Coordinates of C-alpha atoms in Angstrom, one line a residue:
M1 CA 61.6 39.6 31.3
V2 CA 64.6 41.1 33.1
L3 CA 65.7 44.4 31.7
K4 CA 69.1 45.6 32.8
Q5 CA 70.9 48.4 31.0
A6 CA 74.6 48.1 30.2
D7 CA 76.7 49.4 33.0
A8 CA 78.8 52.4 32.0
T9 CA 81.5 51.2 34.3
R10 CA 82.0 47.8 32.5
T11 CA 85.6 47.3 31.7
H12 CA 87.2 47.3 28.3
A13 CA 84.4 49.4 26.7
P14 CA 85.1 50.6 23.2
A15 CA 87.5 53.6 23.0
A16 CA 87.1 56.7 21.0
G17 CA 88.3 56.5 17.4
T18 CA 86.6 53.3 16.4
G19 CA 84.3 53.2 13.4
P20 CA 86.0 53.7 10.1
W21 CA 89.3 54.2 12.0
R22 CA 88.9 51.0 13.8
R23 CA 91.3 50.4 16.7
Q24 CA 89.6 47.5 18.3
L25 CA 88.0 44.1 17.5
P26 CA 85.7 41.8 19.5
H27 CA 87.3 38.7 21.0
W28 CA 85.4 35.9 22.7
I29 CA 87.1 35.1 26.0
D30 CA 86.2 32.4 28.5
H31 CA 86.2 34.2 31.8
L32 CA 86.1 32.4 35.1
P33 CA 82.5 32.1 36.5
P34 CA 82.3 33.0 40.2
C35 CA 80.9 29.5 41.0
N36 CA 83.9 27.8 39.5
A37 CA 86.2 30.2 41.4
A38 CA 84.6 29.4 44.7
C39 CA 84.5 25.6 44.4
P40 CA 87.0 24.0 46.7
A41 CA 87.1 21.0 44.5
G42 CA 87.8 23.1 41.4
E43 CA 84.8 21.9 39.5
N44 CA 83.9 23.4 36.1
I45 CA 80.4 24.1 37.3
Q46 CA 79.3 26.4 34.5
A47 CA 80.3 23.7 31.9
W48 CA 78.4 20.8 33.4
L49 CA 75.4 23.0 34.1
D50 CA 75.4 23.9 30.4
L51 CA 75.2 20.2 29.4
A52 CA 72.6 19.4 32.1
Q53 CA 70.2 22.1 30.9
A54 CA 70.6 20.7 27.4
G55 CA 69.6 17.2 28.7
K56 CA 73.1 15.8 28.0
Y57 CA 73.4 14.3 31.4
R58 CA 76.1 11.8 30.8
E59 CA 78.3 14.4 29.2
A60 CA 77.5 16.7 32.2
W61 CA 78.5 14.0 34.7
E62 CA 81.7 13.2 32.8
T63 CA 82.6 16.9 32.8
L64 CA 81.9 17.1 36.6
V65 CA 83.9 14.0 37.5
R66 CA 87.0 15.3 35.7
D67 CA 87.4 17.3 39.0
N68 CA 85.3 15.5 41.6
P69 CA 84.7 11.7 41.7
L70 CA 81.9 11.8 44.3
P71 CA 79.1 14.0 43.0
A72 CA 76.3 12.1 44.7
V73 CA 78.1 12.6 48.0
H74 CA 79.1 16.2 47.5
G75 CA 75.6 17.1 46.3
R76 CA 74.4 16.0 49.7
V77 CA 77.1 17.2 52.2
C78 CA 79.0 20.1 50.5
Y79 CA 78.2 23.5 52.0
H80 CA 78.2 24.8 48.4
P81 CA 80.2 28.0 48.6
C82 CA 79.6 28.1 44.8
E83 CA 76.0 29.1 45.5
T84 CA 77.1 31.9 47.9
S85 CA 79.2 33.3 45.1
C86 CA 76.6 32.7 42.3
N87 CA 75.8 35.9 40.4
R88 CA 72.1 34.8 40.2
V89 CA 71.8 36.1 43.8
G90 CA 71.8 39.6 42.3
L91 CA 68.8 38.7 40.2
D92 CA 66.6 36.4 42.4
E93 CA 68.2 33.4 44.1
A94 CA 71.3 31.3 43.5
V95 CA 71.2 28.3 41.2
S96 CA 70.8 25.2 43.3
I97 CA 74.1 23.8 42.1
H98 CA 74.4 21.1 44.7
A99 CA 70.9 19.7 43.9
V100 CA 71.8 19.3 40.2
E101 CA 75.1 17.8 41.2
R102 CA 73.3 15.3 43.4
F103 CA 70.9 14.5 40.5
L104 CA 73.8 13.7 38.2
G105 CA 75.6 11.6 40.7
D106 CA 72.5 9.6 41.5
L107 CA 71.7 9.2 37.8
A108 CA 75.2 8.0 37.1
A109 CA 75.0 5.4 39.9
A110 CA 71.6 4.2 38.6
E111 CA 72.8 3.9 35.1
G112 CA 76.2 2.4 36.0
W113 CA 78.3 4.9 34.1
P114 CA 81.9 4.0 34.6
Y115 CA 84.6 6.5 35.4
P116 CA 86.8 7.2 32.4
V117 CA 90.6 6.6 32.5
D118 CA 92.6 9.2 30.6
A119 CA 96.2 7.8 30.4
E120 CA 98.1 4.7 29.6
P121 CA 99.7 2.9 32.6
S122 CA 102.8 4.8 33.8
G123 CA 104.4 1.9 35.6
K124 CA 104.5 4.0 38.8
R125 CA 102.9 3.0 42.1
V126 CA 101.4 5.3 44.7
L127 CA 100.4 4.5 48.3
V128 CA 97.5 6.5 49.7
V129 CA 97.1 6.3 53.5
G130 CA 93.4 6.9 54.4
A131 CA 90.2 6.3 52.4
G132 CA 88.4 9.5 53.3
P133 CA 87.4 12.2 50.8
S134 CA 91.0 13.4 50.3
G135 CA 92.5 10.0 49.9
L136 CA 89.8 8.7 47.6
S137 CA 90.0 11.8 45.4
A138 CA 93.8 11.5 45.1
A139 CA 93.6 7.8 44.3
Y140 CA 90.9 8.5 41.6
H141 CA 92.9 11.3 39.9
L142 CA 96.2 9.4 40.1
N143 CA 94.5 6.4 38.5
R144 CA 93.1 8.5 35.7
L145 CA 96.7 9.8 35.2
G146 CA 97.8 6.3 34.6
H147 CA 99.4 5.4 38.0
A148 CA 98.7 2.2 40.0
V149 CA 97.2 3.2 43.4
E150 CA 96.7 1.3 46.6
V151 CA 94.8 2.8 49.5
H152 CA 95.4 1.6 53.0
E153 CA 92.5 2.3 55.4
A154 CA 92.7 1.6 59.1
G155 CA 88.9 1.2 59.5
P156 CA 86.6 -1.6 58.4
L157 CA 85.1 0.4 55.6
P158 CA 86.2 3.1 53.2
G159 CA 84.9 6.7 53.5
G160 CA 86.6 8.0 56.6
M161 CA 84.6 10.8 58.3
M162 CA 82.0 10.6 55.4
H163 CA 81.1 7.2 56.7
F164 CA 81.7 7.5 60.4
G165 CA 81.2 11.2 61.0
I166 CA 78.3 12.4 58.9
P167 CA 74.9 11.0 60.0
A168 CA 73.0 8.8 57.6
Y169 CA 70.1 11.2 57.5
R170 CA 72.4 13.6 55.6
L171 CA 74.4 10.9 53.7
P172 CA 72.9 7.5 53.2
R173 CA 75.6 4.9 53.4
A174 CA 74.4 3.0 50.3
D175 CA 74.9 6.2 48.1
L176 CA 78.4 6.7 49.6
L177 CA 79.5 3.1 49.1
R178 CA 78.1 3.0 45.5
E179 CA 80.4 5.8 44.4
I180 CA 83.4 4.4 46.3
G181 CA 82.7 1.0 44.6
R182 CA 83.0 2.6 41.2
I183 CA 86.4 4.1 42.1
E184 CA 87.5 0.5 43.0
A185 CA 86.0 -0.7 39.7
M186 CA 88.3 1.6 37.7
G187 CA 91.3 -0.1 39.2
V188 CA 92.0 1.6 42.6
K189 CA 92.8 -1.1 45.2
I190 CA 91.4 -0.3 48.7
V191 CA 92.7 -2.4 51.6
T192 CA 90.6 -1.9 54.8
N193 CA 91.5 -2.9 58.3
H194 CA 95.1 -2.0 57.4
K195 CA 96.6 0.5 59.8
V196 CA 99.9 1.9 58.6
E197 CA 102.2 2.2 61.6
D198 CA 105.6 2.4 59.8
L199 CA 105.2 4.6 56.8
L200 CA 108.7 4.1 55.3
A201 CA 108.5 0.3 55.6
A202 CA 105.1 0.3 54.0
K203 CA 106.4 2.4 51.1
S204 CA 109.5 0.2 50.7
N205 CA 107.8 -3.2 51.1
G206 CA 105.0 -2.2 48.6
G207 CA 107.4 -0.9 46.0
F208 CA 105.6 2.5 46.0
D209 CA 107.2 5.5 44.2
A210 CA 105.3 8.1 46.2
V211 CA 102.9 8.4 49.2
F212 CA 99.9 10.6 49.9
I213 CA 99.0 10.9 53.6
A214 CA 95.2 11.5 53.9
I215 CA 94.5 10.4 57.5
G216 CA 92.0 13.1 58.2
A217 CA 91.3 14.6 61.6
G218 CA 89.3 11.9 63.5
I219 CA 90.1 12.7 67.1
G220 CA 87.8 14.9 69.1
K221 CA 89.3 17.8 70.9
H222 CA 88.9 18.0 74.7
V223 CA 88.9 20.9 77.1
D224 CA 89.8 20.9 80.8
I225 CA 86.6 21.4 82.7
P226 CA 86.7 20.9 86.5
A227 CA 84.6 17.9 87.2
R228 CA 83.6 15.9 90.2
D229 CA 81.5 12.7 90.0
A230 CA 80.5 14.0 86.6
V231 CA 77.8 12.4 84.5
R232 CA 78.9 10.7 81.3
V233 CA 81.1 12.9 79.1
L234 CA 81.9 11.8 75.6
D235 CA 83.0 13.5 72.4
A236 CA 80.9 14.1 69.4
V237 CA 83.2 12.3 67.0
S238 CA 83.0 9.1 69.1
L239 CA 79.2 9.4 69.4
L240 CA 78.7 9.7 65.6
H241 CA 81.1 6.9 65.0
N242 CA 79.4 4.6 67.4
V243 CA 76.0 5.3 66.1
T244 CA 77.2 4.3 62.6
T245 CA 78.7 1.0 63.9
G246 CA 75.5 0.1 65.7
E247 CA 77.0 0.8 69.2
A248 CA 74.9 3.9 70.1
P249 CA 75.4 4.8 73.8
R250 CA 72.6 5.4 76.2
L251 CA 72.3 9.1 76.7
G252 CA 69.4 9.5 79.0
R253 CA 66.6 12.0 78.8
R254 CA 68.5 15.3 78.6
I255 CA 71.9 16.0 77.1
V256 CA 74.1 19.1 76.7
V257 CA 76.2 19.4 73.5
Y258 CA 79.1 21.8 74.1
G259 CA 80.2 23.6 70.9
G260 CA 78.9 25.6 68.0
G261 CA 80.1 23.9 64.8
N262 CA 78.4 21.6 62.3
T263 CA 79.5 18.5 64.3
A264 CA 77.6 19.9 67.3
M265 CA 74.5 20.3 65.2
D266 CA 74.9 16.7 63.9
A267 CA 75.4 15.4 67.4
A268 CA 72.3 17.1 68.8
R269 CA 70.1 15.9 65.9
T270 CA 71.5 12.4 66.2
A271 CA 70.7 12.4 70.0
R272 CA 67.1 13.4 69.2
R273 CA 66.9 10.4 66.9
L274 CA 68.2 8.1 69.6
G275 CA 65.3 9.1 71.8
V276 CA 66.7 12.0 73.9
E277 CA 63.8 14.2 74.9
E278 CA 65.8 17.4 75.2
A279 CA 69.1 18.3 73.4
L280 CA 70.6 21.6 74.4
I281 CA 73.6 23.1 72.6
V282 CA 75.7 25.4 74.7
Y283 CA 78.0 27.8 72.8
R284 CA 80.2 30.6 74.0
R285 CA 79.5 33.1 71.2
D286 CA 76.3 34.3 69.5
R287 CA 74.7 32.9 66.4
A288 CA 76.4 35.5 64.1
H289 CA 79.8 34.1 65.2
M290 CA 79.1 30.4 65.2
P291 CA 81.2 28.2 63.0
A292 CA 78.2 26.1 62.0
H293 CA 76.5 27.0 58.7
A294 CA 73.3 28.8 59.2
F295 CA 71.2 26.2 57.5
E296 CA 72.6 23.5 59.8
A297 CA 71.5 25.5 62.9
D298 CA 68.1 26.1 61.3
E299 CA 67.5 22.4 60.6
A300 CA 68.6 21.5 64.2
I301 CA 66.2 24.1 65.7
E302 CA 63.5 22.9 63.4
E303 CA 63.9 19.4 64.8
G304 CA 63.5 20.6 68.4
V305 CA 67.2 21.2 69.4
K306 CA 67.6 24.2 71.7
I307 CA 70.7 26.4 71.6
K308 CA 72.0 28.5 74.5
W309 CA 74.1 31.2 73.0
L310 CA 76.8 33.2 74.9
A311 CA 77.4 30.5 77.5
M312 CA 80.5 28.6 78.7
I313 CA 80.7 25.5 81.0
K314 CA 82.8 26.3 84.0
E315 CA 82.3 23.2 86.2
I316 CA 80.5 19.9 86.3
I317 CA 79.4 18.3 89.6
G318 CA 77.4 15.2 89.1
P319 CA 74.5 16.0 86.8
D320 CA 74.8 19.7 87.3
L321 CA 76.7 22.1 85.0
T322 CA 77.8 25.5 86.1
V323 CA 77.5 27.8 83.1
E324 CA 78.8 31.4 82.9
T325 CA 77.1 33.9 80.7
M326 CA 79.5 35.5 78.2
E327 CA 79.4 38.8 76.3
L328 CA 81.3 39.7 73.1
D329 CA 83.9 42.4 72.9
G330 CA 84.3 44.7 70.0
E331 CA 86.2 42.0 68.0
G332 CA 83.6 39.4 68.6
R333 CA 85.5 37.5 71.2
P334 CA 83.6 36.1 74.2
Q335 CA 84.4 37.6 77.6
P336 CA 83.2 36.4 81.1
T337 CA 80.6 38.3 82.9
G338 CA 80.6 36.6 86.3
R339 CA 76.9 35.7 85.9
L340 CA 76.4 32.0 86.6
E341 CA 73.6 29.5 86.3
T342 CA 73.1 25.8 86.8
L343 CA 71.9 23.3 84.1
S344 CA 71.2 19.6 84.5
A345 CA 72.1 16.9 82.1
D346 CA 72.2 13.1 81.9
A347 CA 75.2 13.2 79.5
I348 CA 77.5 15.9 78.0
V349 CA 78.8 15.7 74.4
L350 CA 81.9 17.7 73.6
A351 CA 81.9 19.0 70.0
L352 CA 85.0 21.3 70.1
G353 CA 86.6 20.3 66.9
Q354 CA 88.9 17.5 65.7
E355 CA 92.6 16.8 65.6
T356 CA 94.9 14.6 63.5
D357 CA 96.3 11.4 64.9
S358 CA 99.7 11.8 63.3
G359 CA 101.9 10.2 65.9
F360 CA 103.0 7.3 63.7
L361 CA 104.6 9.9 61.3
R362 CA 106.9 11.4 63.8
Q363 CA 109.5 8.6 63.2
V364 CA 109.8 9.8 59.5
P365 CA 112.8 12.1 59.1
G366 CA 111.9 15.5 57.5
I367 CA 108.2 15.6 58.3
E368 CA 107.2 18.6 60.4
F369 CA 104.0 19.2 62.4
A370 CA 101.8 22.0 63.5
A371 CA 100.9 22.5 67.2
D372 CA 97.7 20.5 66.8
G373 CA 99.4 17.6 65.1
A374 CA 98.6 18.5 61.5
V375 CA 101.2 17.7 58.9
V376 CA 103.1 20.7 57.4
V377 CA 103.4 20.7 53.6
D378 CA 104.8 23.1 51.0
A379 CA 103.1 24.8 48.0
D380 CA 103.3 21.5 46.1
M381 CA 101.6 19.6 49.0
M382 CA 104.8 17.7 49.7
T383 CA 106.2 17.2 53.2
G384 CA 109.8 17.8 54.2
R385 CA 110.4 14.2 53.1
P386 CA 110.7 14.0 49.3
G387 CA 108.0 11.8 47.7
I388 CA 105.7 12.0 50.7
F389 CA 102.7 14.3 50.2
A390 CA 99.8 15.1 52.5
G391 CA 96.4 16.8 52.3
G392 CA 92.9 17.1 53.4
N393 CA 92.1 17.4 57.1
A394 CA 95.6 16.1 57.9
V395 CA 97.1 19.5 57.0
P396 CA 96.5 22.9 58.5
G397 CA 93.6 24.9 57.3
E398 CA 89.8 24.8 57.0
Q399 CA 88.2 21.4 57.1
S400 CA 85.4 20.1 55.0
V401 CA 84.6 17.2 52.7
T402 CA 84.9 19.3 49.5
I403 CA 88.1 21.0 50.6
A404 CA 89.6 17.6 51.3
A405 CA 88.5 16.4 47.8
G406 CA 90.1 19.4 46.3
H407 CA 93.3 18.7 48.1
G408 CA 93.3 15.2 46.7
K409 CA 93.0 16.4 43.2
R410 CA 95.7 19.0 43.7
A411 CA 98.0 16.4 45.3
A412 CA 97.5 14.0 42.4
R413 CA 98.6 16.7 39.9
H414 CA 101.7 17.5 42.0
I415 CA 102.5 13.8 42.6
D416 CA 102.1 13.1 38.9
A417 CA 104.5 15.9 38.1
W418 CA 107.0 14.8 40.7
L419 CA 107.0 11.3 39.4
Q420 CA 107.9 12.7 36.0
G421 CA 110.7 14.9 37.4
V422 CA 108.9 18.2 36.7
R423 CA 106.8 20.7 38.7
Y424 CA 103.1 21.2 38.2
E425 CA 102.1 24.8 37.5
R426 CA 98.4 25.6 37.9
P427 CA 97.1 27.2 34.6
A428 CA 96.4 30.9 34.8
K429 CA 92.7 32.0 34.7
H430 CA 90.9 35.1 34.0
P431 CA 89.3 36.8 37.1
P432 CA 85.7 35.9 38.0
I433 CA 83.0 38.0 36.4
P434 CA 80.9 39.9 39.0
F435 CA 77.2 40.6 38.6
D436 CA 77.6 44.2 37.5
M437 CA 79.6 43.1 34.5
L438 CA 76.6 41.2 33.1
D439 CA 74.0 42.7 30.8
L440 CA 70.8 40.7 31.2
P441 CA 68.1 41.5 28.7
V442 CA 67.5 37.9 27.7
F443 CA 67.1 36.1 31.0
L444 CA 63.7 35.5 32.6
E445 CA 63.2 35.5 36.3
A446 CA 62.8 31.9 37.5
A447 CA 62.3 30.7 41.0
R448 CA 64.8 28.3 42.5
R449 CA 63.5 24.7 42.8
A450 CA 63.3 23.7 46.4
E451 CA 64.3 20.2 47.3
P452 CA 61.6 18.3 49.1
Q453 CA 62.2 17.2 52.7
L454 CA 60.8 14.6 55.1
P455 CA 58.1 16.1 57.3
L456 CA 59.2 16.8 60.9
A457 CA 56.9 14.0 62.2
A458 CA 58.8 11.5 60.1
R459 CA 62.3 12.5 61.3
T460 CA 62.5 9.9 64.1
S461 CA 64.9 7.6 62.2
F462 CA 68.1 8.0 60.2
D463 CA 66.2 8.1 56.9
E464 CA 67.5 10.8 54.5
V465 CA 65.9 14.2 55.2
V466 CA 66.5 16.1 52.0
Q467 CA 65.2 14.5 48.8
G468 CA 66.5 15.0 45.3
L469 CA 65.1 16.9 42.3
T470 CA 63.3 15.1 39.6
E471 CA 64.8 15.1 36.1
P472 CA 62.6 18.0 34.8
E473 CA 63.3 20.0 37.9
A474 CA 67.1 19.4 37.7
R475 CA 67.1 20.4 34.0
L476 CA 65.2 23.6 34.7
E477 CA 67.4 24.4 37.6
A478 CA 70.5 24.0 35.5
G479 CA 68.9 26.3 33.0
R480 CA 68.8 29.1 35.5
C481 CA 72.6 29.5 35.1
L482 CA 73.6 32.9 33.7
S483 CA 76.7 31.5 32.0
C484 CA 78.8 34.3 33.6
G485 CA 81.8 35.1 31.4
N486 CA 81.2 32.3 28.9
C487 CA 79.5 32.5 25.5
F488 CA 76.3 30.4 25.2
E489 CA 75.5 31.3 21.6
C490 CA 72.5 33.4 22.2
D491 CA 73.1 35.2 18.9
N492 CA 72.7 38.7 20.5
C493 CA 76.0 39.8 19.0
Y494 CA 75.1 38.4 15.6
A495 CA 71.7 40.1 15.6
A496 CA 73.0 43.4 16.8
C497 CA 76.0 43.9 14.5
P498 CA 75.1 46.8 12.1
E499 CA 77.7 45.7 9.6
Q500 CA 76.9 42.0 9.6
A501 CA 80.5 41.4 10.5
I502 CA 79.9 38.6 13.0
V503 CA 79.7 35.1 11.3
P504 CA 78.1 32.2 13.2
L505 CA 80.2 29.1 12.9
G506 CA 77.4 26.6 13.8
R507 CA 76.4 25.2 17.1
G508 CA 79.4 24.3 19.1
H509 CA 81.8 26.6 17.4
R510 CA 80.6 30.1 18.4
Y511 CA 81.4 33.0 16.0
R512 CA 84.2 34.7 14.1
V513 CA 84.6 38.3 13.0
D514 CA 85.0 39.4 9.4
P515 CA 87.8 42.0 9.8
D516 CA 87.0 43.6 6.5
L517 CA 83.5 44.5 7.7
C518 CA 84.0 45.2 11.4
T519 CA 84.2 48.8 12.3
G520 CA 85.0 48.2 16.0
C521 CA 81.8 50.0 17.2
G522 CA 81.5 47.7 20.2
I523 CA 77.7 47.1 19.9
C524 CA 78.4 43.3 20.2
F525 CA 80.2 43.9 23.4
E526 CA 77.3 45.9 24.8
Q527 CA 74.8 43.3 23.8
C528 CA 76.6 40.3 25.2
P529 CA 74.5 39.3 28.2
C530 CA 77.3 37.3 30.0
H531 CA 80.4 39.4 29.3
A532 CA 82.0 36.8 27.0
I533 CA 83.2 39.5 24.6
E534 CA 86.1 41.9 25.1
M535 CA 87.1 44.7 22.8
L536 CA 90.8 44.3 22.3
V537 CA 93.3 46.5 20.4
D538 CA 93.5 45.5 16.8
A539 CA 97.1 44.7 16.3
L540 CA 96.6 42.6 13.2
S541 CA 96.1 43.5 9.6
A542 CA 92.5 43.9 8.3
S543 CA 92.7 40.6 6.4
A544 CA 94.3 38.5 9.2
P545 CA 92.2 36.0 11.2
I546 CA 91.2 37.3 14.7
G547 CA 93.1 35.2 17.3
S548 CA 91.8 31.7 17.3
L549 CA 88.2 32.5 16.6
E550 CA 88.0 30.2 13.6
E551 CA 89.1 27.3 15.8
P552 CA 86.3 25.0 17.0
V553 CA 85.6 25.2 20.7
A554 CA 84.9 22.0 22.8
P555 CA 81.2 21.7 23.3
S556 CA 81.6 21.5 27.1
R557 CA 82.9 25.0 27.2
F558 CA 79.7 26.9 26.5
R559 CA 76.0 26.8 27.1
L560 CA 74.3 24.4 24.6
R561 CA 70.8 25.1 23.2
E562 CA 68.6 22.6 21.5

């Protein structure tokens, strides 16, 4: 049993003068859990974990897909910043949120649960350009809002970089296409092999009221390296794309991957699966400053990929690479040392980031561009051309599948508002609850459930490496959630009240306070394990109801117990 005394620094503690001269009353407030706050897709993670730990899987999935239509995908490829922010880290280990999300997504696909549609048809039509994570997310949310949506995709299959940029050992194509297929089944029309070259003509000819540009960043960046009779040089984006389409190039026995991001790790691991005996990543900074996530580098090294830190390619002559050793200055920037060495390779893969192919948009008056070709948008995600919005990897900022999906949801809200002639205002939220504001006498230490992985000897193909949790494991993992800032009806306040002033309203409706009995002592506040109670100034008469405490609360808002 975890014993943690109430922190004397906790905010809103009872003030002097309570008791018979009550000045405060307890109020139940839904604070923002740190996992929710950190999720780029804006998922209500605490709510769907509540339902999952209670075995209410369909309700959990429906709560999840209010914000993110691709949980089976994101449970596999998201870098889960929610877990980095999880308060459970202060206790033992973060909740494996992504693993439970994957479980729900896979279960929904197996059971054939349809996505719900929330609104009646609006009569409005929206064109989405690009069927990557941002475009699919926007199309899904716009459809749920009642708008007819048509997605034009230049490639032969929907998915964008999810399909052609993420290796199948991380994201099996069947799982991706199943979730996309259910978006189509709800009424979204996806037209593949349809490259938009004249945006205004496409908008006019199709009778679209608004457009969302979600073309992603699918062009690999290049760097000027002096080369003479060089061996084959290709970019990582093209390599991963060609492997997906069955056109994998011959790489030889030894390759060098130049770059230190997640794409570099994917390219090196893919090369190993193509039969390359030695894959060496060359990166100009050290491991602490690499853009790749630590677990990506760990998995690459585990599979035999070698990494040469603090090195920059200076010249390529035939199969020989001249590499200069770097050192970091006080700000972590690489500086040349003049120390050179020679490496040999049969092929060089450049993994230096991606850019947006936005040339076709330059003919549209009002649209502006960043130096790298990204589309500039305002706070409402609209370009300088009214009615034309953009998001995902097509706009400046950090790039990831989940960030792109979050952009799609936000854009759908703004497009919906614009079509109605109003402006969308994001609802205000309470600040996230940190670990030191919790009081945890009722939580047991519980080890995080590890996801099984294919043994190293079996990682010679593109079969999925990370396996999912079983139903009992997923339910137990969801139960590790501390419900930060949200009441889960543990009855601590009810049991601790010396005046019996707290009245349970039945499962699903929390509690109310009898103002004729409450002395404002604050014991309920101190006994709440998840900081869901605040002591607020009593500005009402002793017989008045306290706020909206007598109103039922939607079951998805708190932690259910059976």
